[in-house]
Amino acid sequence: MWINQWMRLAAERITDNREYLIGLDRTIGDADHGENLDRGFRAVVDYVETANETDVAELFRGIGYTLIAHVGGASGPLFGSAYTRMGEVATKELTPTIIAAMLDRAVGGIQKRGHVVAGEKTMFDVWLSVADAVNHAVDEGADIDQLRDVISESAEVAAQATVDMVATKGRAAYLGERTIGHMDPGAASSQLILQAFSECVN
Ligand code: ADP
Ligand code: MG
């Protein structure tokens, strides 16, 4: 099923980029983001492979709890709420409308948990841009195949756009203007997670 595929591929991409994410977080944070997420997504893979869950919402809630329990840091509860909220609308068979609704829920979850708005140089910027791009594409009649490209491209552009921003949330906010010129680690990991999603939806 796409959910297990997504979790396995996301975990693989995070593991492959562990050092890259650690490096980004070393520059504007405390160098643990790659380690936190690698640990968390490995735990998620263990969870989905053993979970005997037929209810999609329950499965996503379990993924969310696993992330909160194993990622730690600021990002654990943020990703946790994103997954729990996506599960409220996710289904075994996806449609463009459901994909758009899932991304909207993720955005709502991160926003509420992080008290964050657009432009604060966080993971939120990536989830919001992808949700906006997908909603726009769905309004224009895009099918799932087209959405895959929309997700992948908008995630890359949005993560890149955090480079020029000043961090005003999380640990990076202490560095203020000194964060300019560096990509936000949570934006980079969100790009990887959403690109993995784009490859697994069908
Ligand atoms: P910590 O900052 O506790 O070490 P991580 O390194 O795992 O946690 O995650 C840092 C990432 O979390 C940041 O790069 C940013 O994207 C995200 N983040 C931190 N605080 C917030 C917030 N309030 N709202 C949204 N995202 C946030
Ligand atoms: Mg950190």
mmCIF file of C-alpha atoms and ligand atoms in Angstrom:
data_model
loop_
_atom_site.group_PDB
_atom_site.id
_atom_site.type_symbol
_atom_site.label_atom_id
_atom_site.label_comp_id
_atom_site.label_asym_id
_atom_site.label_seq_id
_atom_site.Cartn_x
_atom_site.Cartn_y
_atom_site.Cartn_z
ATOM 1 C CA MET A 1 0.000 0.000 0.000
ATOM 2 C CA TRP A 2 1.126 3.571 -0.682
ATOM 3 C CA ILE A 3 1.374 4.427 3.009
ATOM 4 C CA ASN A 4 3.946 1.712 3.780
ATOM 5 C CA GLN A 5 5.791 2.506 0.561
ATOM 6 C CA TRP A 6 5.916 6.175 1.508
ATOM 7 C CA MET A 7 7.268 5.479 4.984
ATOM 8 C CA ARG A 8 9.928 3.101 3.644
ATOM 9 C CA LEU A 9 11.036 5.508 0.910
ATOM 10 C CA ALA A 10 11.020 8.517 3.252
ATOM 11 C CA ALA A 11 13.135 6.578 5.758
ATOM 12 C CA GLU A 12 15.568 5.602 2.991
ATOM 13 C CA ARG A 13 15.917 9.195 1.775
ATOM 14 C CA ILE A 14 16.395 10.492 5.323
ATOM 15 C CA THR A 15 19.059 7.865 6.011
ATOM 16 C CA ASP A 16 20.818 8.715 2.731
ATOM 17 C CA ASN A 17 20.746 12.416 3.670
ATOM 18 C CA ARG A 18 21.484 12.027 7.364
ATOM 19 C CA GLU A 19 24.842 13.821 7.207
ATOM 20 C CA TYR A 20 23.471 16.513 4.910
ATOM 21 C CA LEU A 21 20.661 17.310 7.379
ATOM 22 C CA ILE A 22 23.071 17.230 10.312
ATOM 23 C CA GLY A 23 25.266 19.700 8.451
ATOM 24 C CA LEU A 24 22.380 22.082 7.788
ATOM 25 C CA ASP A 25 21.340 21.920 11.444
ATOM 26 C CA ARG A 26 24.940 22.400 12.564
ATOM 27 C CA THR A 27 25.005 25.720 10.700
ATOM 28 C CA ILE A 28 21.819 27.246 12.129
ATOM 29 C CA GLY A 29 20.844 24.869 14.961
ATOM 30 C CA ASP A 30 22.328 22.123 17.104
ATOM 31 C CA ALA A 31 23.324 19.496 14.529
ATOM 32 C CA ASP A 32 20.799 16.856 15.548
ATOM 33 C CA HIS A 33 18.105 17.065 12.870
ATOM 34 C CA GLY A 34 19.497 14.291 10.651
ATOM 35 C CA GLU A 35 20.018 12.010 13.611
ATOM 36 C CA ASN A 36 16.569 12.769 15.086
ATOM 37 C CA LEU A 37 14.730 12.082 11.851
ATOM 38 C CA ASP A 38 16.764 9.016 10.927
ATOM 39 C CA ARG A 39 15.929 7.476 14.301
ATOM 40 C CA GLY A 40 12.275 8.510 13.985
ATOM 41 C CA PHE A 41 11.678 7.219 10.475
ATOM 42 C CA ARG A 42 13.422 3.915 11.196
ATOM 43 C CA ALA A 43 10.987 3.521 14.090
ATOM 44 C CA VAL A 44 8.102 4.399 11.761
ATOM 45 C CA VAL A 45 9.168 1.688 9.305
ATOM 46 C CA ASP A 46 9.263 -0.844 12.165
ATOM 47 C CA TYR A 47 5.837 0.353 13.236
ATOM 48 C CA VAL A 48 4.114 0.170 9.834
ATOM 49 C CA GLU A 49 5.637 -3.211 9.063
ATOM 50 C CA THR A 50 4.263 -4.749 12.239
ATOM 51 C CA ALA A 51 1.057 -2.727 12.607
ATOM 52 C CA ASN A 52 -1.966 -4.788 11.757
ATOM 53 C CA GLU A 53 -3.987 -1.683 11.115
ATOM 54 C CA THR A 54 -6.805 -1.660 8.609
ATOM 55 C CA ASP A 55 -8.038 1.801 9.566
ATOM 56 C CA VAL A 56 -6.057 4.501 7.741
ATOM 57 C CA ALA A 57 -6.667 7.173 10.383
ATOM 58 C CA GLU A 58 -5.393 4.815 13.103
ATOM 59 C CA LEU A 59 -2.326 3.956 11.049
ATOM 60 C CA PHE A 60 -1.486 7.636 10.573
ATOM 61 C CA ARG A 61 -2.109 8.300 14.250
ATOM 62 C CA GLY A 62 0.369 5.523 15.040
ATOM 63 C CA ILE A 63 2.899 7.049 12.647
ATOM 64 C CA GLY A 64 2.404 10.424 14.319
ATOM 65 C CA TYR A 65 2.872 8.995 17.814
ATOM 66 C CA THR A 66 5.956 7.086 16.705
ATOM 67 C CA LEU A 67 7.486 10.286 15.332
ATOM 68 C CA ILE A 68 6.699 12.214 18.508
ATOM 69 C CA ALA A 69 8.200 9.433 20.630
ATOM 70 C CA HIS A 70 11.344 8.833 18.558
ATOM 71 C CA VAL A 71 12.308 12.053 16.756
ATOM 72 C CA GLY A 72 12.334 14.338 19.764
ATOM 73 C CA GLY A 73 13.481 17.934 19.372
ATOM 74 C CA ALA A 74 11.181 20.603 18.049
ATOM 75 C CA SER A 75 10.493 18.720 14.855
ATOM 76 C CA GLY A 76 9.087 15.485 16.375
ATOM 77 C CA PRO A 77 5.764 16.931 17.567
ATOM 78 C CA LEU A 78 5.482 19.018 14.382
ATOM 79 C CA PHE A 79 5.839 16.048 12.043
ATOM 80 C CA GLY A 80 3.723 14.021 14.466
ATOM 81 C CA SER A 81 0.820 16.428 14.214
ATOM 82 C CA ALA A 82 1.198 16.612 10.424
ATOM 83 C CA TYR A 83 0.768 12.833 10.121
ATOM 84 C CA THR A 84 -2.028 12.567 12.654
ATOM 85 C CA ARG A 85 -3.974 15.292 10.853
ATOM 86 C CA MET A 86 -3.338 13.844 7.362
ATOM 87 C CA GLY A 87 -4.806 10.577 8.621
ATOM 88 C CA GLU A 88 -8.137 12.263 9.243
ATOM 89 C CA VAL A 89 -8.715 12.497 5.498
ATOM 90 C CA ALA A 90 -6.350 9.942 3.937
ATOM 91 C CA THR A 91 -7.804 6.856 2.227
ATOM 92 C CA LYS A 92 -6.464 3.614 0.792
ATOM 93 C CA GLU A 93 -7.296 4.781 -2.730
ATOM 94 C CA LEU A 94 -6.112 8.318 -3.279
ATOM 95 C CA THR A 95 -7.688 10.982 -5.485
ATOM 96 C CA PRO A 96 -6.323 14.458 -6.317
ATOM 97 C CA THR A 97 -8.895 16.022 -3.980
ATOM 98 C CA ILE A 98 -7.884 13.748 -1.110
ATOM 99 C CA ILE A 99 -4.190 14.499 -1.661
ATOM 100 C CA ALA A 100 -4.964 18.221 -1.499
ATOM 101 C CA ALA A 101 -7.013 17.723 1.670
ATOM 102 C CA MET A 102 -4.215 15.700 3.299
ATOM 103 C CA LEU A 103 -1.691 18.447 2.641
ATOM 104 C CA ASP A 104 -4.084 21.078 3.989
ATOM 105 C CA ARG A 105 -4.433 19.049 7.185
ATOM 106 C CA ALA A 106 -0.668 18.711 7.545
ATOM 107 C CA VAL A 107 -0.323 22.477 7.154
ATOM 108 C CA GLY A 108 -3.006 23.045 9.789
ATOM 109 C CA GLY A 109 -1.337 20.626 12.206
ATOM 110 C CA ILE A 110 2.128 22.176 11.866
ATOM 111 C CA GLN A 111 0.746 25.705 12.092
ATOM 112 C CA LYS A 112 -1.198 24.982 15.257
ATOM 113 C CA ARG A 113 1.605 23.078 16.959
ATOM 114 C CA GLY A 114 4.370 25.454 15.921
ATOM 115 C CA HIS A 115 2.502 28.755 16.187
ATOM 116 C CA VAL A 116 4.155 29.462 12.892
ATOM 117 C CA VAL A 117 3.282 31.492 9.811
ATOM 118 C CA ALA A 118 4.757 31.618 6.301
ATOM 119 C CA GLY A 119 8.211 33.129 5.869
ATOM 120 C CA GLU A 120 9.663 32.202 9.270
ATOM 121 C CA LYS A 121 12.199 29.849 7.663
ATOM 122 C CA THR A 122 10.810 26.544 8.882
ATOM 123 C CA MET A 123 9.431 23.258 7.582
ATOM 124 C CA PHE A 124 6.083 25.031 7.486
ATOM 125 C CA ASP A 125 7.152 27.007 4.405
ATOM 126 C CA VAL A 126 7.597 23.779 2.449
ATOM 127 C CA TRP A 127 4.348 22.101 3.517
ATOM 128 C CA LEU A 128 2.390 25.301 2.875
ATOM 129 C CA SER A 129 3.887 25.897 -0.584
ATOM 130 C CA VAL A 130 3.273 22.297 -1.603
ATOM 131 C CA ALA A 131 -0.311 22.386 -0.300
ATOM 132 C CA ASP A 132 -0.962 25.657 -2.148
ATOM 133 C CA ALA A 133 0.561 24.364 -5.388
ATOM 134 C CA VAL A 134 -1.417 21.119 -5.176
ATOM 135 C CA ASN A 135 -4.691 22.886 -4.423
ATOM 136 C CA HIS A 136 -4.116 25.195 -7.369
ATOM 137 C CA ALA A 137 -3.326 22.261 -9.666
ATOM 138 C CA VAL A 138 -6.386 20.325 -8.477
ATOM 139 C CA ASP A 139 -8.577 23.368 -9.194
ATOM 140 C CA GLU A 140 -7.155 23.323 -12.721
ATOM 141 C CA GLY A 141 -8.095 19.658 -13.099
ATOM 142 C CA ALA A 142 -4.707 17.986 -12.540
ATOM 143 C CA ASP A 143 -4.611 14.204 -12.228
ATOM 144 C CA ILE A 144 -2.428 12.277 -9.773
ATOM 145 C CA ASP A 145 0.386 11.893 -12.277
ATOM 146 C CA GLN A 146 0.549 15.653 -12.735
ATOM 147 C CA LEU A 147 0.349 16.189 -8.977
ATOM 148 C CA ARG A 148 3.455 14.078 -8.510
ATOM 149 C CA ASP A 149 5.483 16.630 -10.471
ATOM 150 C CA VAL A 150 3.748 19.545 -8.757
ATOM 151 C CA ILE A 151 4.606 18.145 -5.317
ATOM 152 C CA SER A 152 8.202 17.376 -6.180
ATOM 153 C CA GLU A 153 8.909 20.702 -7.876
ATOM 154 C CA SER A 154 7.128 22.931 -5.371
ATOM 155 C CA ALA A 155 8.877 21.174 -2.473
ATOM 156 C CA GLU A 156 12.272 21.810 -4.025
ATOM 157 C CA VAL A 157 11.531 25.470 -4.802
ATOM 158 C CA ALA A 158 10.109 26.075 -1.313
ATOM 159 C CA ALA A 159 13.045 24.469 0.507
ATOM 160 C CA GLN A 160 15.439 26.508 -1.623
ATOM 161 C CA ALA A 161 13.474 29.675 -0.826
ATOM 162 C CA THR A 162 14.223 29.299 2.900
ATOM 163 C CA VAL A 163 17.889 30.081 2.144
ATOM 164 C CA ASP A 164 17.194 33.806 1.860
ATOM 165 C CA MET A 165 14.876 33.978 4.874
ATOM 166 C CA VAL A 166 15.622 35.095 8.422
ATOM 167 C CA ALA A 167 14.632 32.468 11.005
ATOM 168 C CA THR A 168 12.136 33.737 13.556
ATOM 169 C CA LYS A 169 11.013 30.381 15.004
ATOM 170 C CA GLY A 170 12.797 27.549 16.771
ATOM 171 C CA ARG A 171 16.446 27.352 17.729
ATOM 172 C CA ALA A 172 17.622 29.088 14.547
ATOM 173 C CA ALA A 173 15.764 32.261 15.590
ATOM 174 C CA TYR A 174 18.564 32.965 18.119
ATOM 175 C CA LEU A 175 20.898 33.550 15.168
ATOM 176 C CA GLY A 176 18.515 35.978 13.482
ATOM 177 C CA GLU A 177 20.093 37.580 10.413
ATOM 178 C CA ARG A 178 22.991 35.133 10.539
ATOM 179 C CA THR A 179 20.625 32.454 9.251
ATOM 180 C CA ILE A 180 20.474 34.208 5.859
ATOM 181 C CA GLY A 181 22.259 32.165 3.201
ATOM 182 C CA HIS A 182 21.539 28.779 4.787
ATOM 183 C CA MET A 183 18.721 26.336 4.092
ATOM 184 C CA ASP A 184 16.475 25.437 7.001
ATOM 185 C CA PRO A 185 17.059 21.783 7.991
ATOM 186 C CA GLY A 186 13.359 21.084 8.591
ATOM 187 C CA ALA A 187 12.574 22.521 5.161
ATOM 188 C CA ALA A 188 15.192 20.235 3.618
ATOM 189 C CA SER A 189 13.859 17.128 5.377
ATOM 190 C CA SER A 190 10.284 18.084 4.481
ATOM 191 C CA GLN A 191 11.343 18.293 0.844
ATOM 192 C CA LEU A 192 12.702 14.728 1.067
ATOM 193 C CA ILE A 193 9.561 13.445 2.799
ATOM 194 C CA LEU A 194 7.214 15.117 0.321
ATOM 195 C CA GLN A 195 9.224 13.988 -2.685
ATOM 196 C CA ALA A 196 9.024 10.437 -1.349
ATOM 197 C CA PHE A 197 5.254 10.965 -1.070
ATOM 198 C CA SER A 198 5.081 12.110 -4.691
ATOM 199 C CA GLU A 199 6.782 8.898 -5.780
ATOM 200 C CA CYS A 200 4.394 6.666 -3.830
ATOM 201 C CA VAL A 201 0.973 8.141 -4.601
ATOM 202 C CA ASN A 202 -0.993 6.370 -7.266
HETATM 203 P P1 ADP B 1 15.575 21.144 17.539
HETATM 204 O O1 ADP B 1 15.471 22.534 16.974
HETATM 205 O O2 ADP B 1 14.838 20.989 18.822
HETATM 206 O O3 ADP B 1 16.993 20.669 17.600
HETATM 207 P P2 ADP B 1 15.243 19.626 15.086
HETATM 208 O O4 ADP B 1 16.654 19.958 14.812
HETATM 209 O O5 ADP B 1 14.863 18.188 14.981
HETATM 210 O O6 ADP B 1 14.782 20.172 16.498
HETATM 211 O O7 ADP B 1 14.295 20.412 14.067
HETATM 212 C C1 ADP B 1 14.548 21.747 13.697
HETATM 213 C C2 ADP B 1 13.545 22.150 12.635
HETATM 214 O O8 ADP B 1 12.232 22.234 13.193
HETATM 215 C C3 ADP B 1 13.796 23.524 12.044
HETATM 216 O O9 ADP B 1 14.701 23.443 10.979
HETATM 217 C C4 ADP B 1 12.418 23.995 11.607
HETATM 218 O O10 ADP B 1 12.131 23.619 10.296
HETATM 219 C C5 ADP B 1 11.493 23.243 12.539
HETATM 220 N N1 ADP B 1 10.886 24.107 13.551
HETATM 221 C C6 ADP B 1 11.401 24.469 14.741
HETATM 222 N N2 ADP B 1 10.524 25.233 15.425
HETATM 223 C C7 ADP B 1 9.423 25.349 14.643
HETATM 224 C C8 ADP B 1 8.152 25.987 14.763
HETATM 225 N N3 ADP B 1 7.819 26.669 15.853
HETATM 226 N N4 ADP B 1 7.278 25.869 13.735
HETATM 227 C C9 ADP B 1 7.589 25.163 12.641
HETATM 228 N N5 ADP B 1 8.748 24.541 12.458
HETATM 229 C C10 ADP B 1 9.668 24.636 13.437
HETATM 230 MG MG MG B 2 18.245 20.507 15.953
#
